[in-house]
Amino acid sequence: MRYFITLSYDGTRFHGWQVQPNGISVQGELQRGLSLLLREDVQVTGAGRTDAGVHAKMMVAHFDSAKDIDTTQLTYKLNKLLPQDIAIQKTEHVDDDMHARFSATSRTYYYYVHTEKSPFDRHYSCELHYPLDFEAMNRAASLLLDYEDFGAFCKSHTDVKTTLCHVTCAQWHQTSPTTWYFEISANRFLRNMVRAVVGTLIEVGRGRMTIDDFRRVIEGKRRTEAGESMPGNALFLVDIKY
């Protein structure tokens, strides 16, 4: 039988979602906890692979087991067993053809920035010390909806088979005079894509790149032409739809 787990985590101390040979991962912690509680070797598949330091307000993973599991009890016991920076919201039985990664139709990320020194935002938002034209950044961001090939924002030397993604939302939202977040939704994301998109939009906001330049970066499909990759601590996976 197949089971879905919905969870959230603070990625600060993790080397990302995926199991690493020499580092702690969210997937590794979850597999360890499930294997201990169910007394069998449990392999977990996640809806995505967040990078080191990246957080998830919502992540979905699936695992298979021959056992008829009391999902409410499993959720309770997992939360008692797992570290404080991982929380399980629910465990549920799903059809065998449901897949945490391939059945997902949409994923949404938020990237947070603040423009004034703040002791409270520093862990989960990127502090920027220069004026930004968010109106221009939003005009540039809207161009992402016109394209499907985002090779310009894909980390170099990765083994992805395609750089095609369907972006359905890309916009900046202001939450206070000094705080903003960038929202982006797509059917899939490339490795490092969101942080590279944000870094390139910030170049637009600083006046170092025009909106036409931003378009040329997308069409050029070369990572070297895009902006720098922004720090991972300000990035959150916030929603997954099936």
Protein backbone atom coordinates (compact mmCIF):
# COMPACT_ATOMS: atom_id res chain seq x y z
CA MET A 1 0.00 0.00 0.00
CA ARG A 2 1.12 3.54 -0.66
CA TYR A 3 1.09 6.35 1.86
CA PHE A 4 1.53 10.11 1.49
CA ILE A 5 3.17 12.17 4.23
CA THR A 6 2.71 15.95 4.37
CA LEU A 7 5.44 17.67 6.37
CA SER A 8 7.27 20.93 6.94
CA TYR A 9 10.85 21.62 7.96
CA ASP A 10 13.39 24.27 8.78
CA GLY A 11 16.23 23.49 6.39
CA THR A 12 18.92 25.45 8.26
CA ARG A 13 20.97 22.50 9.50
CA PHE A 14 20.22 20.11 6.65
CA HIS A 15 22.27 19.49 3.51
CA GLY A 16 19.01 19.57 1.56
CA TRP A 17 16.11 17.16 1.19
CA GLN A 18 17.98 14.34 -0.55
CA VAL A 19 20.08 11.76 1.30
CA GLN A 20 23.75 12.76 1.23
CA PRO A 21 26.77 10.47 1.80
CA ASN A 22 28.42 12.87 4.25
CA GLY A 23 25.67 15.13 5.52
CA ILE A 24 22.34 15.13 7.34
CA SER A 25 19.21 15.36 5.16
CA VAL A 26 15.46 15.63 5.69
CA GLN A 27 14.83 12.51 3.59
CA GLY A 28 17.37 10.58 5.67
CA GLU A 29 15.79 11.62 8.97
CA LEU A 30 12.32 10.70 7.72
CA GLN A 31 13.44 7.30 6.41
CA ARG A 32 15.19 6.56 9.69
CA GLY A 33 12.11 7.42 11.71
CA LEU A 34 9.72 5.40 9.54
CA SER A 35 12.03 2.38 9.42
CA LEU A 36 12.31 2.38 13.21
CA LEU A 37 8.58 2.72 13.83
CA LEU A 38 7.44 0.26 11.15
CA ARG A 39 10.33 -2.17 11.76
CA GLU A 40 11.13 -2.47 8.08
CA ASP A 41 13.39 -0.75 5.58
CA VAL A 42 11.38 2.26 4.33
CA GLN A 43 12.42 4.31 1.29
CA VAL A 44 10.82 7.71 0.89
CA THR A 45 10.26 9.66 -2.35
CA GLY A 46 9.76 13.41 -2.08
CA ALA A 47 7.85 15.83 -4.30
CA GLY A 48 11.09 17.72 -4.92
CA ARG A 49 14.68 18.15 -3.81
CA THR A 50 15.24 21.34 -1.87
CA ASP A 51 18.88 22.45 -1.65
CA ALA A 52 20.99 22.91 1.46
CA GLY A 53 19.50 25.49 3.82
CA VAL A 54 16.18 25.77 1.94
CA HIS A 55 12.97 25.40 3.96
CA ALA A 56 9.57 23.86 3.29
CA LYS A 57 6.29 25.02 4.75
CA MET A 58 4.82 22.12 2.78
CA MET A 59 6.58 19.07 1.43
CA VAL A 60 4.91 15.83 0.35
CA ALA A 61 6.58 12.42 0.27
CA HIS A 62 5.38 8.86 -0.31
CA PHE A 63 6.45 5.43 0.87
CA ASP A 64 5.19 1.88 0.34
CA SER A 65 4.42 -0.72 2.98
CA ALA A 66 2.58 -4.04 3.07
CA LYS A 67 1.18 -3.09 6.47
CA ASP A 68 -2.23 -1.58 7.13
CA ILE A 69 -1.01 1.46 9.04
CA ASP A 70 -2.93 3.55 11.55
CA THR A 71 -1.99 6.86 9.94
CA THR A 72 -3.06 9.02 12.88
CA GLN A 73 -0.87 7.07 15.25
CA LEU A 74 2.03 7.07 12.82
CA THR A 75 1.85 10.87 12.49
CA TYR A 76 1.83 11.21 16.28
CA LYS A 77 4.77 8.85 16.79
CA LEU A 78 6.82 10.38 13.99
CA ASN A 79 6.43 13.83 15.52
CA LYS A 80 7.62 12.47 18.87
CA LEU A 81 10.62 10.78 17.25
CA LEU A 82 11.78 13.30 14.65
CA PRO A 83 13.88 16.37 15.55
CA GLN A 84 12.18 19.68 16.30
CA ASP A 85 12.99 21.14 12.88
CA ILE A 86 10.80 18.55 11.09
CA ALA A 87 7.02 18.41 11.64
CA ILE A 88 4.53 15.95 10.18
CA GLN A 89 1.11 17.42 9.40
CA LYS A 90 -0.61 14.24 8.22
CA THR A 91 -0.13 10.72 6.88
CA GLU A 92 -2.73 9.24 4.55
CA HIS A 93 -3.33 6.18 2.42
CA VAL A 94 -3.46 6.92 -1.33
CA ASP A 95 -3.94 4.94 -4.52
CA ASP A 96 -0.93 2.93 -5.63
CA ASP A 97 -0.53 5.00 -8.80
CA MET A 98 -0.14 8.25 -6.87
CA HIS A 99 3.45 9.52 -6.86
CA ALA A 100 4.71 12.34 -4.65
CA ARG A 101 6.88 13.75 -7.43
CA PHE A 102 5.32 12.78 -10.74
CA SER A 103 1.66 13.22 -9.76
CA ALA A 104 2.23 16.81 -8.61
CA THR A 105 0.80 19.37 -11.02
CA SER A 106 2.13 22.55 -9.42
CA ARG A 107 4.72 23.74 -6.91
CA THR A 108 5.01 27.20 -5.36
CA TYR A 109 8.05 28.85 -3.80
CA TYR A 110 8.45 32.12 -1.87
CA TYR A 111 11.73 34.02 -1.65
CA TYR A 112 11.90 36.65 1.11
CA VAL A 113 13.96 39.86 1.12
CA HIS A 114 14.22 42.82 3.48
CA THR A 115 15.84 46.18 2.84
CA GLU A 116 16.61 47.25 6.41
CA LYS A 117 18.70 45.51 9.05
CA SER A 118 16.47 43.29 11.16
CA PRO A 119 17.48 40.87 13.94
CA PHE A 120 14.23 38.97 13.42
CA ASP A 121 14.30 38.51 9.64
CA ARG A 122 17.96 37.63 9.25
CA HIS A 123 17.56 33.84 9.45
CA TYR A 124 14.72 33.48 6.92
CA SER A 125 15.07 36.48 4.62
CA CYS A 126 17.84 37.98 2.51
CA GLU A 127 19.03 41.41 3.63
CA LEU A 128 19.70 43.81 0.73
CA HIS A 129 21.45 47.15 1.17
CA TYR A 130 20.54 48.96 -2.05
CA PRO A 131 17.33 50.51 -3.44
CA LEU A 132 15.28 48.26 -5.69
CA ASP A 133 12.69 49.10 -8.34
CA PHE A 134 10.12 46.41 -7.58
CA GLU A 135 7.80 47.69 -10.29
CA ALA A 136 10.47 46.99 -12.90
CA MET A 137 11.20 43.64 -11.25
CA ASN A 138 7.54 42.68 -11.59
CA ARG A 139 7.46 43.69 -15.24
CA ALA A 140 10.50 41.51 -15.84
CA ALA A 141 9.04 38.65 -13.79
CA SER A 142 5.91 38.63 -15.96
CA LEU A 143 8.10 37.65 -18.93
CA LEU A 144 8.70 34.26 -17.30
CA LEU A 145 5.12 33.32 -18.19
CA ASP A 146 5.91 33.77 -21.90
CA TYR A 147 8.66 31.13 -22.02
CA GLU A 148 9.14 27.43 -21.31
CA ASP A 149 12.90 26.88 -21.59
CA PHE A 150 14.73 28.10 -18.49
CA GLY A 151 18.22 26.79 -19.16
CA ALA A 152 19.55 30.24 -18.19
CA PHE A 153 18.51 29.61 -14.59
CA CYS A 154 19.60 25.98 -14.26
CA LYS A 155 22.69 25.10 -12.25
CA SER A 156 25.55 24.19 -14.56
CA HIS A 157 26.72 20.60 -15.01
CA THR A 158 23.50 18.96 -13.83
CA ASP A 159 22.09 15.82 -15.42
CA VAL A 160 18.59 17.18 -16.15
CA LYS A 161 17.01 15.74 -19.30
CA THR A 162 15.03 18.88 -20.07
CA THR A 163 15.06 22.53 -19.01
CA LEU A 164 11.40 23.05 -19.93
CA CYS A 165 9.04 24.32 -17.21
CA HIS A 166 5.58 25.90 -17.32
CA VAL A 167 5.55 28.95 -15.05
CA THR A 168 2.04 30.08 -14.08
CA CYS A 169 2.80 32.81 -11.52
CA ALA A 170 5.81 35.08 -10.93
CA GLN A 171 5.42 38.28 -8.91
CA TRP A 172 6.76 40.32 -6.00
CA HIS A 173 4.54 41.13 -3.01
CA GLN A 174 5.21 43.85 -0.45
CA THR A 175 4.38 42.97 3.16
CA SER A 176 5.74 46.08 4.93
CA PRO A 177 7.74 49.19 3.99
CA THR A 178 10.95 47.12 4.17
CA THR A 179 9.88 43.50 3.46
CA TRP A 180 8.95 41.72 0.25
CA TYR A 181 8.65 38.19 -1.09
CA PHE A 182 8.81 36.76 -4.59
CA GLU A 183 6.15 34.16 -5.44
CA ILE A 184 6.69 31.72 -8.29
CA SER A 185 4.61 28.69 -9.31
CA ALA A 186 5.34 26.12 -12.00
CA ASN A 187 4.70 22.51 -12.86
CA ARG A 188 8.37 21.78 -12.11
CA PHE A 189 11.58 23.60 -11.22
CA LEU A 190 15.19 23.13 -12.23
CA ARG A 191 17.97 22.84 -9.71
CA ASN A 192 18.80 26.28 -8.31
CA MET A 193 16.21 27.86 -10.62
CA VAL A 194 14.30 30.04 -8.15
CA ARG A 195 17.41 31.52 -6.54
CA ALA A 196 18.90 32.25 -9.98
CA VAL A 197 15.66 33.90 -11.16
CA VAL A 198 15.57 36.08 -8.03
CA GLY A 199 19.22 37.02 -8.45
CA THR A 200 18.60 38.09 -12.04
CA LEU A 201 15.46 40.06 -11.14
CA ILE A 202 17.46 41.91 -8.51
CA GLU A 203 19.87 42.96 -11.25
CA VAL A 204 16.83 44.52 -12.96
CA GLY A 205 15.73 46.15 -9.71
CA ARG A 206 19.17 47.70 -9.24
CA GLY A 207 19.13 49.15 -12.75
CA ARG A 208 22.05 47.00 -13.84
CA MET A 209 19.90 45.07 -16.33
CA THR A 210 16.99 46.29 -18.46
CA ILE A 211 13.79 44.36 -18.98
CA ASP A 212 14.90 43.69 -22.56
CA ASP A 213 18.20 42.39 -21.16
CA PHE A 214 16.21 40.05 -18.90
CA ARG A 215 14.33 38.75 -21.92
CA ARG A 216 17.62 38.16 -23.74
CA VAL A 217 18.94 36.22 -20.75
CA ILE A 218 15.94 33.86 -20.93
CA GLU A 219 16.26 33.45 -24.68
CA GLY A 220 20.03 32.96 -24.49
CA LYS A 221 19.63 29.92 -22.20
CA ARG A 222 23.14 30.40 -20.77
CA ARG A 223 23.60 30.36 -17.00
CA THR A 224 26.61 32.67 -17.26
CA GLU A 225 24.40 35.51 -18.53
CA ALA A 226 21.96 35.40 -15.61
CA GLY A 227 22.41 36.92 -12.16
CA GLU A 228 24.00 35.33 -9.13
CA SER A 229 22.27 32.60 -7.15
CA MET A 230 20.77 34.05 -3.98
CA PRO A 231 21.30 32.51 -0.50
CA GLY A 232 19.15 29.48 0.31
CA ASN A 233 18.04 30.54 3.80
CA ALA A 234 15.38 32.91 2.37
CA LEU A 235 13.72 30.31 0.11
CA PHE A 236 10.61 28.36 1.10
CA LEU A 237 8.66 25.66 -0.70
CA VAL A 238 5.13 26.65 0.35
CA ASP A 239 2.63 24.62 -1.68
CA ILE A 240 2.28 21.50 -3.84
CA LYS A 241 -0.87 20.66 -5.75
CA TYR A 242 -2.01 17.26 -7.08
